[in-house]
C-alpha cells in the first residue's frame, strides 16, 4: 500500500497569504495524484488531478506541482472560503489511498 | 447536473448488517466506474471499494474485504454497498464517488450517509 504523508498537519495563515501544502508518497505514483478540498460538513471537492491539472471550475489561485514522490498544492492568495482541509490521493496502485490531510486555518 | 445521493445509513449494533444505496443522475451511469469512500468522525478519508462500469472489476480495501459487497444496477442508475459483520470502527460517513472517464479521478461525490455501529 502506498502511504501518503501530508505536511504540515495545520497551516495557520491570514487571508491574502500564500499557502503551500506538501504530500509525499512512500513510492512513486508518477503523476497520478489528486488534491481535494473539504469544508466542514461538506463532501470532498476535486481541485487538482494528475498532479497539476485544475478541475473544472477551480479558481486559478490553486495550482499543483510535482511528480514521483513529492507533490505540492499552492494557493497563491487565500480567500475566506479556502480555509478548509485538503487531502491528496493517489490512483497509481490499488488500494487507492489518501493522505491524512492538512487543515488550513485562519490565523 | 451530476448528482449522487446516498441513503441507507443508520444506527446498527456490532455484528449487524446494512445496505447503502447511491442514486445517480445527470450523466450516463452505465458508462462510469464508481467507488465508496468513508470518513470516520473527525478523521480523514478512507477508500472502501471500487466497481467498474460493467461490474467486471471489483476491489476492496483490506479493512472491509470479506465483509462488504459492492454492486450496481445500471438500469436503476444505482450503486450499492452491502455491509455485514459491522464493527464499531466501521462508523463513518460513507460517500459514493464517480470516476471520471477522462482523467480516472474521483470527480463527483455525494453528500454522504452516516453509519453508526454501536451497542
Short mmCIF file of N, CA and C in Angstrom, two decimals, chain B:
data_model
loop_
_atom_site.label_atom_id
_atom_site.label_comp_id
_atom_site.label_asym_id
_atom_site.label_seq_id
_atom_site.Cartn_x
_atom_site.Cartn_y
_atom_site.Cartn_z
N UNK B 1 -26.96 18.37 -14.58
CA UNK B 1 -26.08 18.48 -13.40
C UNK B 1 -25.89 17.09 -12.80
N UNK B 2 -24.63 16.75 -12.57
CA UNK B 2 -24.31 15.46 -11.95
C UNK B 2 -24.75 15.48 -10.49
N UNK B 3 -25.49 14.47 -10.09
CA UNK B 3 -25.90 14.34 -8.69
C UNK B 3 -25.73 12.89 -8.24
N UNK B 4 -25.23 12.74 -7.03
CA UNK B 4 -25.11 11.44 -6.38
C UNK B 4 -25.75 11.57 -5.01
N UNK B 5 -26.73 10.74 -4.73
CA UNK B 5 -27.47 10.84 -3.48
C UNK B 5 -27.44 9.49 -2.75
N UNK B 6 -26.75 9.50 -1.61
CA UNK B 6 -26.64 8.29 -0.82
C UNK B 6 -27.79 8.18 0.18
N UNK B 7 -28.08 6.97 0.57
CA UNK B 7 -29.09 6.72 1.59
C UNK B 7 -28.82 5.37 2.24
N UNK B 8 -29.54 5.11 3.33
CA UNK B 8 -29.42 3.81 3.98
C UNK B 8 -28.63 3.82 5.27
N UNK B 9 -27.96 4.93 5.57
CA UNK B 9 -27.21 4.99 6.81
C UNK B 9 -28.13 4.91 8.03
N UNK B 10 -27.63 4.32 9.09
CA UNK B 10 -28.47 4.10 10.28
C UNK B 10 -27.59 3.73 11.45
N UNK B 11 -28.22 3.60 12.62
CA UNK B 11 -27.56 3.07 13.81
C UNK B 11 -27.76 1.55 13.80
N UNK B 12 -26.68 0.81 13.92
CA UNK B 12 -26.75 -0.65 13.90
C UNK B 12 -25.81 -1.20 14.95
N UNK B 13 -26.18 -2.34 15.49
CA UNK B 13 -25.36 -2.97 16.53
C UNK B 13 -24.15 -3.68 15.91
N UNK B 14 -23.08 -3.82 16.68
CA UNK B 14 -21.93 -4.60 16.20
C UNK B 14 -22.37 -5.99 15.77
N UNK B 15 -21.83 -6.44 14.65
CA UNK B 15 -22.22 -7.73 14.09
C UNK B 15 -23.39 -7.65 13.14
N UNK B 16 -24.03 -6.51 13.07
CA UNK B 16 -25.20 -6.34 12.22
C UNK B 16 -24.85 -6.06 10.77
N UNK B 17 -25.91 -5.85 9.99
CA UNK B 17 -25.76 -5.62 8.56
C UNK B 17 -26.52 -4.37 8.14
N UNK B 18 -26.12 -3.81 7.02
CA UNK B 18 -26.75 -2.61 6.50
C UNK B 18 -26.47 -2.55 5.01
N UNK B 19 -27.41 -1.99 4.26
CA UNK B 19 -27.21 -1.80 2.82
C UNK B 19 -27.34 -0.33 2.49
N UNK B 20 -26.27 0.21 1.90
CA UNK B 20 -26.28 1.59 1.45
C UNK B 20 -26.61 1.65 -0.03
N UNK B 21 -27.24 2.74 -0.43
CA UNK B 21 -27.56 2.98 -1.83
C UNK B 21 -27.05 4.34 -2.26
N UNK B 22 -26.77 4.47 -3.53
CA UNK B 22 -26.35 5.75 -4.12
C UNK B 22 -27.06 5.85 -5.47
N UNK B 23 -27.92 6.83 -5.60
CA UNK B 23 -28.65 7.02 -6.85
C UNK B 23 -28.00 8.15 -7.63
N UNK B 24 -27.69 7.87 -8.88
CA UNK B 24 -27.01 8.84 -9.74
C UNK B 24 -27.97 9.46 -10.73
N UNK B 25 -27.70 10.71 -11.08
CA UNK B 25 -28.47 11.39 -12.12
C UNK B 25 -27.59 12.43 -12.78
N UNK B 26 -28.01 12.86 -13.97
CA UNK B 26 -27.29 13.90 -14.67
C UNK B 26 -26.15 13.41 -15.55
N UNK B 27 -25.96 12.11 -15.63
CA UNK B 27 -24.94 11.53 -16.51
C UNK B 27 -25.31 10.08 -16.80
N UNK B 28 -24.61 9.49 -17.78
CA UNK B 28 -24.88 8.13 -18.20
C UNK B 28 -24.19 7.17 -17.23
N UNK B 29 -24.91 6.77 -16.19
CA UNK B 29 -24.34 5.95 -15.11
C UNK B 29 -23.66 4.69 -15.66
N UNK B 30 -24.23 4.12 -16.68
CA UNK B 30 -23.73 2.87 -17.28
C UNK B 30 -22.27 2.99 -17.73
N UNK B 31 -21.84 4.19 -18.04
CA UNK B 31 -20.51 4.39 -18.61
C UNK B 31 -19.41 4.65 -17.58
N UNK B 32 -19.77 4.72 -16.32
CA UNK B 32 -18.82 5.17 -15.31
C UNK B 32 -18.55 4.15 -14.22
N UNK B 33 -17.27 4.03 -13.86
CA UNK B 33 -16.89 3.28 -12.67
C UNK B 33 -17.21 4.12 -11.43
N UNK B 34 -17.40 3.42 -10.30
CA UNK B 34 -17.82 4.10 -9.08
C UNK B 34 -17.03 3.57 -7.88
N UNK B 35 -17.00 4.36 -6.83
CA UNK B 35 -16.31 4.00 -5.60
C UNK B 35 -17.16 4.34 -4.38
N UNK B 36 -16.86 3.67 -3.29
CA UNK B 36 -17.30 4.09 -1.96
C UNK B 36 -16.06 4.53 -1.18
N UNK B 37 -16.19 5.68 -0.52
CA UNK B 37 -15.13 6.22 0.33
C UNK B 37 -15.78 6.59 1.65
N UNK B 38 -15.09 6.35 2.76
CA UNK B 38 -15.70 6.66 4.05
C UNK B 38 -14.82 7.59 4.86
N UNK B 39 -15.45 8.19 5.87
CA UNK B 39 -14.75 9.13 6.74
C UNK B 39 -15.30 8.98 8.15
N UNK B 40 -14.47 8.43 9.03
CA UNK B 40 -14.85 8.31 10.43
C UNK B 40 -14.95 9.70 11.05
N UNK B 41 -15.75 9.86 12.09
CA UNK B 41 -15.95 11.18 12.70
C UNK B 41 -14.62 11.85 13.08
N UNK B 42 -14.40 13.03 12.56
CA UNK B 42 -13.20 13.78 12.88
C UNK B 42 -11.92 13.25 12.26
N UNK B 43 -12.05 12.28 11.36
CA UNK B 43 -10.86 11.65 10.76
C UNK B 43 -10.76 11.95 9.27
N UNK B 44 -9.78 11.34 8.64
CA UNK B 44 -9.55 11.54 7.21
C UNK B 44 -10.36 10.59 6.35
N UNK B 45 -10.05 10.62 5.06
CA UNK B 45 -10.77 9.83 4.08
C UNK B 45 -10.13 8.46 3.91
N UNK B 46 -10.99 7.45 3.76
CA UNK B 46 -10.51 6.07 3.55
C UNK B 46 -11.29 5.46 2.39
N UNK B 47 -10.57 5.03 1.38
CA UNK B 47 -11.21 4.35 0.25
C UNK B 47 -11.72 2.98 0.71
N UNK B 48 -12.94 2.63 0.28
CA UNK B 48 -13.57 1.38 0.70
C UNK B 48 -13.63 0.36 -0.43
N UNK B 49 -14.19 0.78 -1.59
CA UNK B 49 -14.43 -0.19 -2.64
C UNK B 49 -14.61 0.48 -4.00
N UNK B 50 -14.36 -0.29 -5.05
CA UNK B 50 -14.45 0.16 -6.43
C UNK B 50 -15.22 -0.87 -7.24
N UNK B 51 -16.02 -0.38 -8.20
CA UNK B 51 -16.68 -1.27 -9.15
C UNK B 51 -16.62 -0.63 -10.52
N UNK B 52 -16.24 -1.39 -11.52
CA UNK B 52 -16.17 -0.86 -12.87
C UNK B 52 -17.56 -0.72 -13.46
N UNK B 53 -17.65 -0.10 -14.61
CA UNK B 53 -18.95 0.22 -15.21
C UNK B 53 -19.79 -1.02 -15.48
N UNK B 54 -19.14 -2.10 -15.85
CA UNK B 54 -19.86 -3.34 -16.18
C UNK B 54 -19.88 -4.33 -15.03
N UNK B 55 -19.31 -3.94 -13.89
CA UNK B 55 -19.16 -4.80 -12.71
C UNK B 55 -18.11 -5.90 -12.91
N UNK B 56 -17.36 -5.83 -13.99
CA UNK B 56 -16.36 -6.88 -14.26
C UNK B 56 -15.18 -6.80 -13.30
N UNK B 57 -14.86 -5.61 -12.84
CA UNK B 57 -13.73 -5.43 -11.92
C UNK B 57 -14.23 -4.82 -10.62
N UNK B 58 -13.86 -5.47 -9.52
CA UNK B 58 -14.27 -5.03 -8.18
C UNK B 58 -13.07 -5.14 -7.25
N UNK B 59 -12.87 -4.12 -6.44
CA UNK B 59 -11.78 -4.12 -5.47
C UNK B 59 -12.30 -3.63 -4.12
N UNK B 60 -11.62 -4.08 -3.07
CA UNK B 60 -11.96 -3.67 -1.71
C UNK B 60 -10.71 -3.29 -0.95
N UNK B 61 -10.89 -2.40 0.01
CA UNK B 61 -9.82 -2.13 0.94
C UNK B 61 -9.70 -3.30 1.93
N UNK B 62 -8.51 -3.48 2.49
CA UNK B 62 -8.27 -4.62 3.38
C UNK B 62 -9.18 -4.61 4.60
N UNK B 63 -9.55 -3.42 5.08
CA UNK B 63 -10.33 -3.34 6.31
C UNK B 63 -11.77 -3.84 6.15
N UNK B 64 -12.24 -3.96 4.91
CA UNK B 64 -13.63 -4.39 4.68
C UNK B 64 -13.72 -5.66 3.84
N UNK B 65 -12.60 -6.12 3.35
CA UNK B 65 -12.60 -7.31 2.49
C UNK B 65 -13.22 -8.49 3.21
N UNK B 66 -14.12 -9.19 2.51
CA UNK B 66 -14.79 -10.34 3.09
C UNK B 66 -16.03 -10.01 3.89
N UNK B 67 -16.24 -8.71 4.17
CA UNK B 67 -17.42 -8.31 4.94
C UNK B 67 -18.38 -7.44 4.12
N UNK B 68 -17.85 -6.70 3.17
CA UNK B 68 -18.65 -5.78 2.36
C UNK B 68 -18.75 -6.30 0.93
N UNK B 69 -19.88 -6.01 0.30
CA UNK B 69 -20.08 -6.34 -1.12
C UNK B 69 -20.54 -5.09 -1.84
N UNK B 70 -19.90 -4.81 -2.96
CA UNK B 70 -20.31 -3.68 -3.79
C UNK B 70 -21.05 -4.23 -5.01
N UNK B 71 -22.08 -3.52 -5.42
CA UNK B 71 -22.81 -3.92 -6.61
C UNK B 71 -23.46 -2.70 -7.23
N UNK B 72 -24.01 -2.89 -8.41
CA UNK B 72 -24.68 -1.78 -9.09
C UNK B 72 -25.80 -2.32 -9.95
N UNK B 73 -26.77 -1.47 -10.18
CA UNK B 73 -27.88 -1.78 -11.10
C UNK B 73 -27.91 -0.63 -12.10
N UNK B 74 -27.34 -0.86 -13.25
CA UNK B 74 -27.24 0.22 -14.25
C UNK B 74 -28.61 0.65 -14.76
N UNK B 75 -29.56 -0.24 -14.75
CA UNK B 75 -30.91 0.12 -15.20
C UNK B 75 -31.56 1.11 -14.25
N UNK B 76 -31.14 1.07 -12.99
CA UNK B 76 -31.68 1.98 -11.98
C UNK B 76 -30.71 3.10 -11.63
N UNK B 77 -29.58 3.17 -12.34
CA UNK B 77 -28.56 4.19 -12.05
C UNK B 77 -28.20 4.19 -10.57
N UNK B 78 -28.02 3.02 -10.03
CA UNK B 78 -27.81 2.89 -8.59
C UNK B 78 -26.59 2.05 -8.26
N UNK B 79 -25.92 2.47 -7.21
CA UNK B 79 -24.76 1.80 -6.65
C UNK B 79 -25.13 1.35 -5.24
N UNK B 80 -24.60 0.20 -4.83
CA UNK B 80 -24.94 -0.33 -3.52
C UNK B 80 -23.69 -0.76 -2.75
N UNK B 81 -23.82 -0.77 -1.43
CA UNK B 81 -22.78 -1.33 -0.59
C UNK B 81 -23.48 -2.15 0.49
N UNK B 82 -23.35 -3.46 0.40
CA UNK B 82 -23.90 -4.36 1.41
C UNK B 82 -22.82 -4.58 2.46
N UNK B 83 -23.14 -4.19 3.67
CA UNK B 83 -22.17 -4.27 4.76
C UNK B 83 -22.63 -5.31 5.78
N UNK B 84 -21.78 -6.26 6.09
CA UNK B 84 -22.11 -7.29 7.08
C UNK B 84 -21.02 -7.33 8.14
N UNK B 85 -21.31 -8.06 9.22
CA UNK B 85 -20.35 -8.20 10.33
C UNK B 85 -19.79 -6.84 10.73
N UNK B 86 -20.66 -5.87 10.88
CA UNK B 86 -20.22 -4.50 11.15
C UNK B 86 -19.53 -4.38 12.49
N UNK B 87 -18.53 -3.53 12.50
CA UNK B 87 -17.71 -3.29 13.69
C UNK B 87 -17.83 -1.83 14.10
N UNK B 88 -17.49 -1.53 15.33
CA UNK B 88 -17.53 -0.15 15.82
C UNK B 88 -16.69 0.74 14.92
N UNK B 89 -15.56 0.22 14.46
CA UNK B 89 -14.65 1.02 13.62
C UNK B 89 -15.16 1.25 12.19
N UNK B 90 -16.32 0.68 11.85
CA UNK B 90 -16.94 0.98 10.56
C UNK B 90 -17.80 2.24 10.64
N UNK B 91 -17.94 2.80 11.82
CA UNK B 91 -18.70 4.03 11.99
C UNK B 91 -18.07 5.15 11.17
N UNK B 92 -18.86 5.73 10.28
CA UNK B 92 -18.32 6.74 9.36
C UNK B 92 -19.44 7.31 8.50
N UNK B 93 -19.13 8.42 7.86
CA UNK B 93 -19.94 8.89 6.74
C UNK B 93 -19.43 8.17 5.49
N UNK B 94 -20.34 7.59 4.76
CA UNK B 94 -19.99 6.85 3.54
C UNK B 94 -20.40 7.68 2.33
N UNK B 95 -19.42 7.95 1.47
CA UNK B 95 -19.64 8.71 0.25
C UNK B 95 -19.54 7.78 -0.96
N UNK B 96 -20.40 8.01 -1.95
CA UNK B 96 -20.15 7.40 -3.25
C UNK B 96 -19.48 8.46 -4.11
N UNK B 97 -18.60 8.01 -4.99
CA UNK B 97 -17.83 8.94 -5.82
C UNK B 97 -17.65 8.35 -7.21
N UNK B 98 -17.83 9.20 -8.19
CA UNK B 98 -17.72 8.79 -9.59
C UNK B 98 -16.27 8.88 -10.06
N UNK B 99 -15.88 7.98 -10.95
CA UNK B 99 -14.57 8.03 -11.58
C UNK B 99 -14.70 8.70 -12.94
N UNK B 100 -13.98 9.77 -13.13
CA UNK B 100 -14.01 10.46 -14.40
C UNK B 100 -13.48 9.57 -15.52
N UNK B 101 -14.19 9.52 -16.64
CA UNK B 101 -13.72 8.71 -17.78
C UNK B 101 -12.50 9.36 -18.42
N UNK B 102 -12.41 10.68 -18.30
CA UNK B 102 -11.31 11.40 -18.96
C UNK B 102 -10.02 11.34 -18.15
N UNK B 103 -10.14 11.40 -16.83
CA UNK B 103 -8.93 11.56 -16.00
C UNK B 103 -8.71 10.41 -15.02
N UNK B 104 -9.70 9.54 -14.81
CA UNK B 104 -9.56 8.46 -13.85
C UNK B 104 -9.62 8.91 -12.40
N UNK B 105 -10.00 10.15 -12.20
CA UNK B 105 -10.03 10.74 -10.87
C UNK B 105 -11.45 10.71 -10.30
N UNK B 106 -11.56 10.81 -8.98
CA UNK B 106 -12.86 10.86 -8.32
C UNK B 106 -13.41 12.28 -8.47
N UNK B 107 -14.21 12.49 -9.52
CA UNK B 107 -14.56 13.86 -9.88
C UNK B 107 -15.85 14.37 -9.26
N UNK B 108 -16.79 13.50 -8.92
CA UNK B 108 -18.01 13.93 -8.26
C UNK B 108 -18.30 13.02 -7.08
N UNK B 109 -18.75 13.65 -5.98
CA UNK B 109 -19.04 12.95 -4.74
C UNK B 109 -20.47 13.27 -4.29
N UNK B 110 -21.10 12.29 -3.65
CA UNK B 110 -22.36 12.57 -3.00
C UNK B 110 -22.14 13.27 -1.67
N UNK B 111 -23.21 13.58 -0.97
CA UNK B 111 -23.12 14.27 0.32
C UNK B 111 -22.90 13.31 1.48
N UNK B 112 -23.04 12.04 1.22
CA UNK B 112 -22.71 11.05 2.25
C UNK B 112 -23.90 10.61 3.08
N UNK B 113 -23.76 9.42 3.67
CA UNK B 113 -24.76 8.88 4.58
C UNK B 113 -24.04 8.31 5.80
N UNK B 114 -24.55 8.59 6.99
CA UNK B 114 -23.87 8.24 8.23
C UNK B 114 -24.26 6.85 8.70
N UNK B 115 -23.25 6.05 8.93
CA UNK B 115 -23.43 4.72 9.51
C UNK B 115 -22.81 4.74 10.90
N UNK B 116 -23.60 4.40 11.90
CA UNK B 116 -23.11 4.35 13.27
C UNK B 116 -23.26 2.93 13.78
N UNK B 117 -22.14 2.34 14.19
CA UNK B 117 -22.15 0.99 14.74
C UNK B 117 -21.87 1.09 16.23
N UNK B 118 -22.89 0.76 17.00
CA UNK B 118 -22.78 0.92 18.45
C UNK B 118 -23.82 0.06 19.13
N UNK B 119 -23.47 -0.40 20.32
CA UNK B 119 -24.42 -1.19 21.12
C UNK B 119 -25.19 -0.29 22.08
#
